[in-house]
PDB file of C-alpha atoms and ligand atoms in Angstrom:
ATOM      1  CA  MET A   2     123.671 -11.168 249.650  1.00 41.00           C
ATOM      2  CA  GLU A   3     126.983 -12.974 249.828  1.00 44.00           C
ATOM      3  CA  ASN A   4     126.685 -16.301 248.069  1.00 50.00           C
ATOM      4  CA  THR A   5     130.009 -17.474 246.768  1.00 59.00           C
ATOM      5  CA  GLN A   6     131.332 -20.932 246.098  1.00 87.00           C
ATOM      6  CA  ILE A   7     133.089 -20.992 249.464  1.00 95.00           C
ATOM      7  CA  LEU A   8     130.336 -19.419 251.562  1.00 97.00           C
ATOM      8  CA  LYS A   9     126.648 -20.119 251.123  1.00 97.00           C
ATOM      9  CA  LEU A  10     123.929 -17.978 252.622  1.00 97.00           C
ATOM     10  CA  ASP A  11     120.270 -18.820 252.931  1.00 97.00           C
ATOM     11  CA  ILE A  12     117.700 -16.656 254.702  1.00 98.00           C
ATOM     12  CA  GLN A  13     114.531 -18.500 255.668  1.00 98.00           C
ATOM     13  CA  ASN A  14     111.077 -16.924 255.965  1.00 97.00           C
ATOM     14  CA  ASN A  15     111.114 -17.492 259.728  1.00 97.00           C
ATOM     15  CA  GLY A  16     114.003 -15.055 260.199  1.00 97.00           C
ATOM     16  CA  VAL A  17     116.751 -17.676 260.471  1.00 98.00           C
ATOM     17  CA  ALA A  18     119.869 -17.161 258.345  1.00 98.00           C
ATOM     18  CA  ILE A  19     122.116 -20.133 257.573  1.00 98.00           C
ATOM     19  CA  VAL A  20     125.749 -19.432 256.770  1.00 98.00           C
ATOM     20  CA  GLU A  21     127.608 -22.456 255.428  1.00 98.00           C
ATOM     21  CA  ILE A  22     131.348 -22.621 254.903  1.00 98.00           C
ATOM     22  CA  HIS A  23     132.139 -24.706 251.851  1.00 97.00           C
ATOM     23  CA  ARG A  24     135.794 -25.493 251.110  1.00 96.00           C
ATOM     24  CA  PRO A  25     135.668 -29.269 251.406  1.00 95.00           C
ATOM     25  CA  GLU A  26     138.970 -29.763 249.559  1.00 94.00           C
ATOM     26  CA  ALA A  27     140.768 -27.928 252.393  1.00 96.00           C
ATOM     27  CA  ARG A  28     138.562 -29.131 255.276  1.00 97.00           C
ATOM     28  CA  ASN A  29     136.909 -25.678 255.313  1.00 98.00           C
ATOM     29  CA  ALA A  30     140.229 -24.017 256.225  1.00 98.00           C
ATOM     30  CA  LEU A  31     139.714 -20.291 256.699  1.00 97.00           C
ATOM     31  CA  ASN A  32     141.764 -18.577 254.002  1.00 95.00           C
ATOM     32  CA  LEU A  33     141.656 -14.805 253.614  1.00 94.00           C
ATOM     33  CA  GLU A  34     138.922 -14.924 250.966  1.00 95.00           C
ATOM     34  CA  LEU A  35     136.698 -16.949 253.282  1.00 96.00           C
ATOM     35  CA  ARG A  36     137.315 -14.654 256.244  1.00 96.00           C
ATOM     36  CA  GLN A  37     136.513 -11.643 254.092  1.00 96.00           C
ATOM     37  CA  ALA A  38     133.314 -13.308 252.873  1.00 97.00           C
ATOM     38  CA  LEU A  39     132.360 -14.228 256.443  1.00 98.00           C
ATOM     39  CA  SER A  40     132.982 -10.672 257.568  1.00 98.00           C
ATOM     40  CA  GLU A  41     130.882  -9.122 254.780  1.00 97.00           C
ATOM     41  CA  THR A  42     128.109 -11.642 255.337  1.00 98.00           C
ATOM     42  CA  PHE A  43     127.918 -10.950 259.067  1.00 98.00           C
ATOM     43  CA  GLN A  44     127.884  -7.204 258.442  1.00 98.00           C
ATOM     44  CA  GLU A  45     124.917  -7.641 256.130  1.00 98.00           C
ATOM     45  CA  LEU A  46     123.098  -9.995 258.475  1.00 98.00           C
ATOM     46  CA  SER A  47     123.617  -7.543 261.332  1.00 98.00           C
ATOM     47  CA  THR A  48     121.658  -4.825 259.564  1.00 97.00           C
ATOM     48  CA  ASN A  49     119.051  -6.970 257.796  1.00 98.00           C
ATOM     49  CA  ASP A  50     115.818  -6.619 259.811  1.00 95.00           C
ATOM     50  CA  ALA A  51     114.436  -9.807 258.296  1.00 96.00           C
ATOM     51  CA  VAL A  52     117.171 -11.791 260.083  1.00 98.00           C
ATOM     52  CA  ARG A  53     116.600 -12.597 263.747  1.00 98.00           C
ATOM     53  CA  SER A  54     119.038 -15.433 264.395  1.00 98.00           C
ATOM     54  CA  ILE A  55     121.942 -17.040 262.576  1.00 98.00           C
ATOM     55  CA  VAL A  56     123.253 -20.591 262.253  1.00 98.00           C
ATOM     56  CA  ILE A  57     126.845 -21.021 261.134  1.00 98.00           C
ATOM     57  CA  THR A  58     127.972 -24.443 259.983  1.00 98.00           C
ATOM     58  CA  GLY A  59     130.543 -26.210 257.870  1.00 98.00           C
ATOM     59  CA  GLY A  60     128.028 -28.828 256.775  1.00 97.00           C
ATOM     60  CA  ASP A  61     127.851 -32.511 257.691  1.00 97.00           C
ATOM     61  CA  LYS A  62     131.539 -33.436 257.658  1.00 97.00           C
ATOM     62  CA  VAL A  63     133.769 -30.695 259.018  1.00 98.00           C
ATOM     63  CA  PHE A  64     133.223 -27.346 260.706  1.00 98.00           C
ATOM     64  CA  ALA A  65     136.633 -25.787 259.941  1.00 98.00           C
ATOM     65  CA  ALA A  66     140.193 -27.103 260.243  1.00 98.00           C
ATOM     66  CA  GLY A  67     141.552 -23.698 261.245  1.00 97.00           C
ATOM     67  CA  ALA A  68     143.396 -20.971 259.433  1.00 96.00           C
ATOM     68  CA  ASP A  69     144.636 -21.975 255.989  1.00 95.00           C
ATOM     69  CA  ILE A  70     148.137 -23.202 256.786  1.00 96.00           C
ATOM     70  CA  LYS A  71     149.235 -22.498 253.198  1.00 94.00           C
ATOM     71  CA  ASP A  72     148.957 -18.791 254.072  1.00 90.00           C
ATOM     72  CA  PHE A  73     151.630 -19.324 256.748  1.00 92.00           C
ATOM     73  CA  THR A  74     154.459 -20.926 254.789  1.00 93.00           C
ATOM     74  CA  THR A  75     156.298 -17.760 253.812  1.00 93.00           C
ATOM     75  CA  ALA A  76     154.427 -15.024 255.697  1.00 93.00           C
ATOM     76  CA  THR A  77     156.500 -12.486 257.624  1.00 95.00           C
ATOM     77  CA  THR A  78     155.568 -10.631 260.790  1.00 96.00           C
ATOM     78  CA  SER A  79     154.805  -7.405 258.950  1.00 96.00           C
ATOM     79  CA  GLN A  80     152.661  -9.208 256.374  1.00 94.00           C
ATOM     80  CA  MET A  81     150.718 -10.928 259.132  1.00 94.00           C
ATOM     81  CA  TYR A  82     150.262  -7.597 260.914  1.00 95.00           C
ATOM     82  CA  LEU A  83     149.141  -5.800 257.763  1.00 95.00           C
ATOM     83  CA  ARG A  84     146.529  -8.438 257.001  1.00 93.00           C
ATOM     84  CA  HIS A  85     144.592  -7.066 259.994  1.00 94.00           C
ATOM     85  CA  THR A  86     142.479 -10.176 260.151  1.00 94.00           C
ATOM     86  CA  GLU A  87     141.087  -8.940 263.474  1.00 96.00           C
ATOM     87  CA  GLN A  88     138.756  -6.681 261.470  1.00 97.00           C
ATOM     88  CA  TYR A  89     137.142  -9.734 259.859  1.00 97.00           C
ATOM     89  CA  TRP A  90     136.517 -11.419 263.204  1.00 97.00           C
ATOM     90  CA  GLN A  91     135.181  -8.142 264.599  1.00 97.00           C
ATOM     91  CA  SER A  92     132.184  -8.217 262.217  1.00 98.00           C
ATOM     92  CA  ILE A  93     131.107 -11.448 263.882  1.00 98.00           C
ATOM     93  CA  VAL A  94     131.783 -10.085 267.380  1.00 97.00           C
ATOM     94  CA  ASP A  95     129.718  -6.983 266.553  1.00 97.00           C
ATOM     95  CA  CYS A  96     126.730  -8.939 265.219  1.00 98.00           C
ATOM     96  CA  PRO A  97     123.805  -8.196 267.567  1.00 98.00           C
ATOM     97  CA  LYS A  98     121.794 -11.256 266.472  1.00 98.00           C
ATOM     98  CA  PRO A  99     122.259 -14.568 268.278  1.00 98.00           C
ATOM     99  CA  ILE A 100     124.639 -16.916 266.467  1.00 98.00           C
ATOM    100  CA  ILE A 101     124.460 -20.690 266.811  1.00 99.00           C
ATOM    101  CA  ALA A 102     127.420 -22.773 265.640  1.00 98.00           C
ATOM    102  CA  ALA A 103     126.367 -26.198 264.359  1.00 99.00           C
ATOM    103  CA  VAL A 104     129.578 -28.222 264.593  1.00 98.00           C
ATOM    104  CA  ASN A 105     130.094 -31.546 262.833  1.00 98.00           C
ATOM    105  CA  GLY A 106     133.577 -33.024 262.490  1.00 98.00           C
ATOM    106  CA  TYR A 107     136.685 -30.979 263.190  1.00 98.00           C
ATOM    107  CA  ALA A 108     136.615 -27.505 264.752  1.00 98.00           C
ATOM    108  CA  LEU A 109     140.344 -26.857 265.078  1.00 98.00           C
ATOM    109  CA  GLY A 110     142.489 -23.773 265.599  1.00 98.00           C
ATOM    110  CA  GLY A 111     140.705 -20.880 263.896  1.00 98.00           C
ATOM    111  CA  GLY A 112     137.749 -23.263 263.429  1.00 98.00           C
ATOM    112  CA  CYS A 113     137.397 -23.733 267.179  1.00 98.00           C
ATOM    113  CA  GLU A 114     137.872 -19.975 267.558  1.00 98.00           C
ATOM    114  CA  LEU A 115     135.125 -19.377 264.994  1.00 98.00           C
ATOM    115  CA  ALA A 116     132.778 -21.664 266.939  1.00 98.00           C
ATOM    116  CA  MET A 117     133.609 -19.665 270.077  1.00 98.00           C
ATOM    117  CA  HIS A 118     132.465 -16.475 268.317  1.00 98.00           C
ATOM    118  CA  ALA A 119     128.969 -17.992 268.426  1.00 98.00           C
ATOM    119  CA  ASP A 120     126.584 -17.609 271.365  1.00 98.00           C
ATOM    120  CA  ILE A 121     125.473 -21.238 271.427  1.00 98.00           C
ATOM    121  CA  ILE A 122     127.457 -24.250 270.182  1.00 98.00           C
ATOM    122  CA  VAL A 123     125.555 -27.359 269.112  1.00 98.00           C
ATOM    123  CA  ALA A 124     127.938 -30.259 268.462  1.00 98.00           C
ATOM    124  CA  GLY A 125     127.382 -33.575 266.763  1.00 98.00           C
ATOM    125  CA  LYS A 126     128.586 -36.577 268.793  1.00 98.00           C
ATOM    126  CA  SER A 127     131.617 -37.136 266.542  1.00 98.00           C
ATOM    127  CA  ALA A 128     132.718 -33.489 266.530  1.00 98.00           C
ATOM    128  CA  LYS A 129     136.304 -32.836 267.564  1.00 98.00           C
ATOM    129  CA  PHE A 130     137.607 -29.625 269.057  1.00 98.00           C
ATOM    130  CA  GLY A 131     141.187 -28.480 269.532  1.00 98.00           C
ATOM    131  CA  GLN A 132     143.756 -25.702 269.346  1.00 98.00           C
ATOM    132  CA  PRO A 133     146.645 -27.513 267.634  1.00 98.00           C
ATOM    133  CA  GLU A 134     148.617 -24.365 266.668  1.00 98.00           C
ATOM    134  CA  VAL A 135     151.410 -25.304 269.097  1.00 98.00           C
ATOM    135  CA  LYS A 136     152.220 -28.273 266.847  1.00 98.00           C
ATOM    136  CA  LEU A 137     153.025 -25.790 264.048  1.00 97.00           C
ATOM    137  CA  GLY A 138     155.356 -23.709 266.207  1.00 97.00           C
ATOM    138  CA  LEU A 139     152.521 -21.237 266.588  1.00 97.00           C
ATOM    139  CA  MET A 140     149.844 -20.274 269.043  1.00 97.00           C
ATOM    140  CA  PRO A 141     146.144 -19.396 268.759  1.00 98.00           C
ATOM    141  CA  GLY A 142     145.731 -15.909 267.312  1.00 96.00           C
ATOM    142  CA  ALA A 143     141.976 -15.291 267.127  1.00 97.00           C
ATOM    143  CA  GLY A 144     140.903 -15.668 270.731  1.00 96.00           C
ATOM    144  CA  GLY A 145     141.847 -19.286 271.339  1.00 97.00           C
ATOM    145  CA  THR A 146     143.702 -18.649 274.564  1.00 98.00           C
ATOM    146  CA  GLN A 147     141.386 -15.908 275.855  1.00 97.00           C
ATOM    147  CA  ARG A 148     137.927 -17.126 274.827  1.00 97.00           C
ATOM    148  CA  LEU A 149     138.717 -20.631 276.024  1.00 97.00           C
ATOM    149  CA  LEU A 150     140.022 -19.237 279.308  1.00 97.00           C
ATOM    150  CA  ARG A 151     136.756 -17.417 279.887  1.00 95.00           C
ATOM    151  CA  ALA A 152     134.646 -20.383 278.802  1.00 96.00           C
ATOM    152  CA  ILE A 153     136.376 -23.325 280.466  1.00 97.00           C
ATOM    153  CA  GLY A 154     138.921 -21.906 282.939  1.00 97.00           C
ATOM    154  CA  LYS A 155     142.712 -21.913 283.155  1.00 98.00           C
ATOM    155  CA  PHE A 156     143.533 -25.576 283.625  1.00 98.00           C
ATOM    156  CA  GLN A 157     141.397 -26.997 280.834  1.00 98.00           C
ATOM    157  CA  THR A 158     142.558 -24.172 278.532  1.00 98.00           C
ATOM    158  CA  MET A 159     146.217 -24.834 279.258  1.00 98.00           C
ATOM    159  CA  LEU A 160     145.666 -28.526 278.586  1.00 98.00           C
ATOM    160  CA  LEU A 161     144.220 -27.803 275.145  1.00 98.00           C
ATOM    161  CA  VAL A 162     146.502 -24.987 273.989  1.00 98.00           C
ATOM    162  CA  LEU A 163     149.747 -26.510 275.301  1.00 98.00           C
ATOM    163  CA  SER A 164     149.129 -30.111 274.242  1.00 98.00           C
ATOM    164  CA  GLY A 165     147.304 -29.363 270.979  1.00 98.00           C
ATOM    165  CA  LYS A 166     145.183 -32.443 271.662  1.00 98.00           C
ATOM    166  CA  PHE A 167     141.768 -32.938 270.098  1.00 98.00           C
ATOM    167  CA  ILE A 168     138.802 -33.588 272.350  1.00 98.00           C
ATOM    168  CA  GLY A 169     135.458 -35.165 271.479  1.00 98.00           C
ATOM    169  CA  ALA A 170     132.075 -33.472 271.747  1.00 98.00           C
ATOM    170  CA  GLU A 171     131.143 -35.129 275.067  1.00 98.00           C
ATOM    171  CA  GLU A 172     134.400 -34.046 276.686  1.00 98.00           C
ATOM    172  CA  ALA A 173     134.002 -30.555 275.249  1.00 98.00           C
ATOM    173  CA  ASN A 174     130.511 -30.506 276.727  1.00 98.00           C
ATOM    174  CA  ARG A 175     131.806 -31.544 280.160  1.00 98.00           C
ATOM    175  CA  MET A 176     134.392 -28.749 279.981  1.00 97.00           C
ATOM    176  CA  GLY A 177     131.738 -26.184 279.069  1.00 97.00           C
ATOM    177  CA  LEU A 178     132.998 -25.588 275.536  1.00 98.00           C
ATOM    178  CA  VAL A 179     129.733 -26.620 273.889  1.00 98.00           C
ATOM    179  CA  SER A 180     126.085 -26.022 274.769  1.00 98.00           C
ATOM    180  CA  GLU A 181     124.541 -29.285 273.594  1.00 98.00           C
ATOM    181  CA  VAL A 182     125.608 -32.576 272.027  1.00 98.00           C
ATOM    182  CA  VAL A 183     123.252 -34.302 269.586  1.00 98.00           C
ATOM    183  CA  GLU A 184     123.403 -37.176 267.097  1.00 98.00           C
ATOM    184  CA  ASP A 185     125.595 -36.188 264.128  1.00 98.00           C
ATOM    185  CA  GLU A 186     122.718 -36.288 261.656  1.00 98.00           C
ATOM    186  CA  ASN A 187     120.674 -33.924 263.860  1.00 98.00           C
ATOM    187  CA  THR A 188     123.292 -31.207 264.438  1.00 98.00           C
ATOM    188  CA  ILE A 189     122.154 -28.782 261.768  1.00 98.00           C
ATOM    189  CA  SER A 190     118.419 -29.470 262.117  1.00 98.00           C
ATOM    190  CA  HIS A 191     118.633 -29.048 265.892  1.00 98.00           C
ATOM    191  CA  ALA A 192     120.563 -25.787 265.534  1.00 98.00           C
ATOM    192  CA  LEU A 193     117.952 -24.575 263.040  1.00 98.00           C
ATOM    193  CA  GLU A 194     115.096 -25.450 265.420  1.00 98.00           C
ATOM    194  CA  LEU A 195     116.819 -23.574 268.220  1.00 98.00           C
ATOM    195  CA  ALA A 196     117.418 -20.621 265.910  1.00 98.00           C
ATOM    196  CA  ALA A 197     113.748 -20.671 264.853  1.00 98.00           C
ATOM    197  CA  THR A 198     112.619 -20.612 268.485  1.00 98.00           C
ATOM    198  CA  ILE A 199     114.878 -17.644 269.196  1.00 98.00           C
ATOM    199  CA  ALA A 200     113.686 -15.923 265.986  1.00 98.00           C
ATOM    200  CA  SER A 201     110.096 -16.222 267.211  1.00 97.00           C
ATOM    201  CA  PHE A 202     110.831 -14.061 270.285  1.00 98.00           C
ATOM    202  CA  SER A 203     111.025 -10.280 270.457  1.00 98.00           C
ATOM    203  CA  PRO A 204     114.236  -9.308 268.635  1.00 97.00           C
ATOM    204  CA  ILE A 205     114.788  -6.401 271.024  1.00 97.00           C
ATOM    205  CA  ALA A 206     114.630  -8.669 274.080  1.00 98.00           C
ATOM    206  CA  VAL A 207     116.839 -11.255 272.384  1.00 98.00           C
ATOM    207  CA  GLN A 208     119.468  -8.717 271.364  1.00 98.00           C
ATOM    208  CA  GLN A 209     119.513  -7.096 274.805  1.00 98.00           C
ATOM    209  CA  ILE A 210     120.038 -10.511 276.385  1.00 98.00           C
ATOM    210  CA  LYS A 211     122.965 -11.237 274.064  1.00 98.00           C
ATOM    211  CA  GLU A 212     124.535  -7.805 274.573  1.00 98.00           C
ATOM    212  CA  VAL A 213     124.262  -7.810 278.348  1.00 98.00           C
ATOM    213  CA  THR A 214     125.483 -11.393 278.722  1.00 97.00           C
ATOM    214  CA  ASN A 215     128.551 -10.737 276.558  1.00 96.00           C
ATOM    215  CA  LEU A 216     129.415  -7.335 278.024  1.00 96.00           C
ATOM    216  CA  GLY A 217     128.897  -8.569 281.570  1.00 96.00           C
ATOM    217  CA  GLN A 218     131.687 -11.135 281.227  1.00 93.00           C
ATOM    218  CA  ASP A 219     134.342  -8.430 281.393  1.00 93.00           C
ATOM    219  CA  LEU A 220     132.725  -6.185 284.009  1.00 97.00           C
ATOM    220  CA  SER A 221     132.645  -6.271 287.784  1.00 97.00           C
ATOM    221  CA  LEU A 222     129.605  -8.169 289.114  1.00 98.00           C
ATOM    222  CA  GLN A 223     128.137  -4.944 290.467  1.00 98.00           C
ATOM    223  CA  GLY A 224     128.566  -3.124 287.151  1.00 98.00           C
ATOM    224  CA  ALA A 225     127.228  -6.084 285.188  1.00 98.00           C
ATOM    225  CA  LEU A 226     124.172  -6.396 287.431  1.00 98.00           C
ATOM    226  CA  ALA A 227     123.466  -2.669 286.986  1.00 98.00           C
ATOM    227  CA  LEU A 228     123.789  -3.090 283.221  1.00 98.00           C
ATOM    228  CA  GLU A 229     121.379  -6.028 283.324  1.00 98.00           C
ATOM    229  CA  ARG A 230     118.885  -4.066 285.450  1.00 98.00           C
ATOM    230  CA  LYS A 231     118.961  -1.075 283.081  1.00 98.00           C
ATOM    231  CA  ALA A 232     118.484  -3.280 280.023  1.00 98.00           C
ATOM    232  CA  PHE A 233     115.595  -5.042 281.779  1.00 98.00           C
ATOM    233  CA  GLN A 234     114.002  -1.656 282.523  1.00 98.00           C
ATOM    234  CA  ILE A 235     114.503  -0.411 278.946  1.00 97.00           C
ATOM    235  CA  LEU A 236     112.462  -3.351 277.641  1.00 98.00           C
ATOM    236  CA  PHE A 237     109.374  -1.990 279.452  1.00 98.00           C
ATOM    237  CA  ASP A 238     109.252   0.801 276.886  1.00 97.00           C
ATOM    238  CA  THR A 239     108.829  -1.621 273.966  1.00 97.00           C
ATOM    239  CA  LYS A 240     105.579  -2.682 272.302  1.00 97.00           C
ATOM    240  CA  ASP A 241     106.921  -6.223 272.227  1.00 97.00           C
ATOM    241  CA  GLN A 242     107.106  -6.372 276.023  1.00 97.00           C
ATOM    242  CA  LYS A 243     103.426  -5.369 276.371  1.00 97.00           C
ATOM    243  CA  GLU A 244     102.500  -7.764 273.564  1.00 97.00           C
ATOM    244  CA  GLY A 245     104.312 -10.654 275.270  1.00 97.00           C
ATOM    245  CA  VAL A 246     102.604 -10.082 278.611  1.00 97.00           C
ATOM    246  CA  ASN A 247      99.148  -9.467 277.061  1.00 97.00           C
ATOM    247  CA  ALA A 248      99.432 -12.588 274.901  1.00 97.00           C
ATOM    248  CA  PHE A 249     100.203 -14.614 278.026  1.00 97.00           C
ATOM    249  CA  PHE A 250      96.997 -13.491 279.745  1.00 97.00           C
ATOM    250  CA  GLU A 251      94.938 -13.761 276.559  1.00 97.00           C
ATOM    251  CA  LYS A 252      96.259 -17.323 276.113  1.00 97.00           C
ATOM    252  CA  ARG A 253      97.454 -16.706 272.544  1.00 96.00           C
ATOM    253  CA  SER A 254     100.761 -16.624 270.681  1.00 95.00           C
ATOM    254  CA  PRO A 255     102.440 -13.219 270.803  1.00 96.00           C
ATOM    255  CA  ASN A 256     102.966 -11.279 267.611  1.00 95.00           C
ATOM    256  CA  TYR A 257     106.298  -9.545 268.023  1.00 96.00           C
ATOM    257  CA  THR A 258     107.049  -6.633 265.696  1.00 94.00           C
ATOM    258  CA  GLY A 259     110.481  -5.674 266.976  1.00 93.00           C
ATOM    259  CA  LYS A 260     109.219  -2.312 268.239  1.00 94.00           C
TER     260      LYS A 260
HETATM  261  N1  CAA B 303     144.881 -25.371 256.080  1.00 96.92           N
HETATM  262  C1  CAA B 303     145.083 -25.722 254.799  1.00 96.92           C
HETATM  263  N2  CAA B 303     144.789 -26.942 254.306  1.00 96.92           N
HETATM  264  C2  CAA B 303     144.270 -27.855 255.159  1.00 96.92           C
HETATM  265  C3  CAA B 303     144.026 -27.550 256.529  1.00 96.92           C
HETATM  266  C4  CAA B 303     144.360 -26.244 256.985  1.00 96.92           C
HETATM  267  N3  CAA B 303     144.139 -25.851 258.247  1.00 96.92           N
HETATM  268  N4  CAA B 303     143.525 -28.655 257.121  1.00 96.92           N
HETATM  269  C5  CAA B 303     143.432 -29.604 256.163  1.00 96.92           C
HETATM  270  N5  CAA B 303     143.896 -29.110 254.987  1.00 96.92           N
HETATM  271  C6  CAA B 303     143.988 -29.807 253.700  1.00 96.92           C
HETATM  272  C7  CAA B 303     145.118 -30.831 253.715  1.00 96.92           C
HETATM  273  O1  CAA B 303     146.361 -30.210 253.412  1.00 96.92           O
HETATM  274  C8  CAA B 303     144.660 -31.784 252.640  1.00 96.92           C
HETATM  275  O2  CAA B 303     144.967 -31.228 251.381  1.00 96.92           O
HETATM  276  P1  CAA B 303     145.508 -32.178 250.166  1.00 96.92           P
HETATM  277  O3  CAA B 303     144.323 -33.079 249.874  1.00 96.92           O
HETATM  278  O4  CAA B 303     145.799 -31.208 249.086  1.00 96.92           O
HETATM  279  O5  CAA B 303     146.677 -32.924 250.716  1.00 96.92           O
HETATM  280  C9  CAA B 303     143.141 -31.770 252.781  1.00 96.92           C
HETATM  281  O6  CAA B 303     142.814 -30.577 253.492  1.00 96.92           O
HETATM  282  C10 CAA B 303     142.634 -32.927 253.592  1.00 96.92           C
HETATM  283  O7  CAA B 303     143.353 -32.979 254.811  1.00 96.92           O
HETATM  284  P2  CAA B 303     143.862 -34.349 255.463  1.00 96.92           P
HETATM  285  O8  CAA B 303     144.285 -35.300 254.375  1.00 96.92           O
HETATM  286  O9  CAA B 303     144.875 -34.007 256.505  1.00 96.92           O
HETATM  287  O10 CAA B 303     142.480 -34.877 256.085  1.00 96.92           O
HETATM  288  P3  CAA B 303     142.259 -35.783 257.373  1.00 96.92           P
HETATM  289  O11 CAA B 303     140.803 -36.069 257.403  1.00 96.92           O
HETATM  290  O12 CAA B 303     143.225 -36.915 257.406  1.00 96.92           O
HETATM  291  O13 CAA B 303     142.643 -34.836 258.629  1.00 96.92           O
HETATM  292  C11 CAA B 303     142.592 -32.798 259.924  1.00 96.92           C
HETATM  293  C12 CAA B 303     141.872 -33.710 258.902  1.00 96.92           C
HETATM  294  C13 CAA B 303     142.727 -33.489 261.281  1.00 96.92           C
HETATM  295  C14 CAA B 303     141.729 -31.563 260.051  1.00 96.92           C
HETATM  296  C15 CAA B 303     143.998 -32.442 259.427  1.00 96.92           C
HETATM  297  O14 CAA B 303     143.905 -32.012 258.081  1.00 96.92           O
HETATM  298  C16 CAA B 303     144.684 -31.374 260.225  1.00 96.92           C
HETATM  299  O15 CAA B 303     145.267 -31.639 261.242  1.00 96.92           O
HETATM  300  N6  CAA B 303     144.637 -30.111 259.720  1.00 96.92           N
HETATM  301  C17 CAA B 303     145.325 -28.991 260.323  1.00 96.92           C
HETATM  302  C18 CAA B 303     144.640 -28.528 261.601  1.00 96.92           C
HETATM  303  C19 CAA B 303     145.405 -27.371 262.227  1.00 96.92           C
HETATM  304  O16 CAA B 303     146.583 -27.470 262.536  1.00 96.92           O
HETATM  305  N7  CAA B 303     144.704 -26.233 262.402  1.00 96.92           N
HETATM  306  C20 CAA B 303     145.280 -25.046 263.003  1.00 96.92           C
HETATM  307  C21 CAA B 303     145.680 -24.105 261.923  1.00 96.92           C
HETATM  308  S1  CAA B 303     146.526 -22.670 262.558  1.00 96.92           S
HETATM  309  C22 CAA B 303     145.309 -21.618 263.063  1.00 96.92           C
HETATM  310  O17 CAA B 303     144.133 -21.924 262.998  1.00 96.92           O
HETATM  311  C23 CAA B 303     145.795 -20.274 263.574  1.00 96.92           C
HETATM  312  C24 CAA B 303     144.749 -19.418 264.214  1.00 96.92           C
HETATM  313  O18 CAA B 303     144.298 -19.689 265.315  1.00 96.92           O
HETATM  314  C25 CAA B 303     144.277 -18.174 263.586  1.00 96.92           C
END
């Protein structure tokens, strides 16, 4: 398991994995080493059957202040191209397990983009979100324009990416950029509770829900509804589906085996 100084991984007995970014001296800025570590960790978590849901956090103070700006001082176009950082992000995109971002403090630039790779975003009241790349003569490069657009619409996206302004958790919640706002000291514990609840459900049902919801975003409504219907029907061939329904009538907790 990946467990470096800059990225900590803990897998609990209840099937919840906690991934914690730890570069406090650089406000958790995502340098190449960290992105590589994140990518490898998510690949491992994707295939580890003991893991049913994942919480990603930067700890109590900061989620991530974006890409490491030091990497940008002398970089040329060809160097940036050849870094192929999209492959690191793709490991998170490809992860079939639900991911909850627990955001305290700043989630800026690549940090906001990292949060948007999650399926649920829990934010502490003092969290701050933003895409300030424009202030550096740059623009978002890991989904900032496109994931925001799909999450909060054109006019709120343009406001954030063109002004570079930071917004608080409540405003982000109103825009639809976060799922829930909680007291700062409860961000991680709340995300862990949510992850534990999800981990207690049938992993096949959970993963189908995630897959269909994400794929449906880019399909026509008719195609997406057909995809949803087929996934719904597929679940009837699982032991977990029968177990869930039987447990309901037998007034007991279901015992899901992931089969
Ligand atoms: N990269 C590298 N180092 C960073 C960093 C970053 N993104 N953000 C902060 N740091 C470093 C600072 O340079 C500073 O280092 P020193 O102690 O060696 O001077 C240290 O972290 C602490 O930073 P501050 O003193 O600035 O701390 P603060 O609490 O006053 O402010 C902050 C925090 C608002 C996050 C501020 O540091 C900031 O604005 N950071 C840059 C945010 C940003 O522009 N992010 C976008 C990056 S580009 C990007 O992400 C591209 C992409 O989409 C892929």
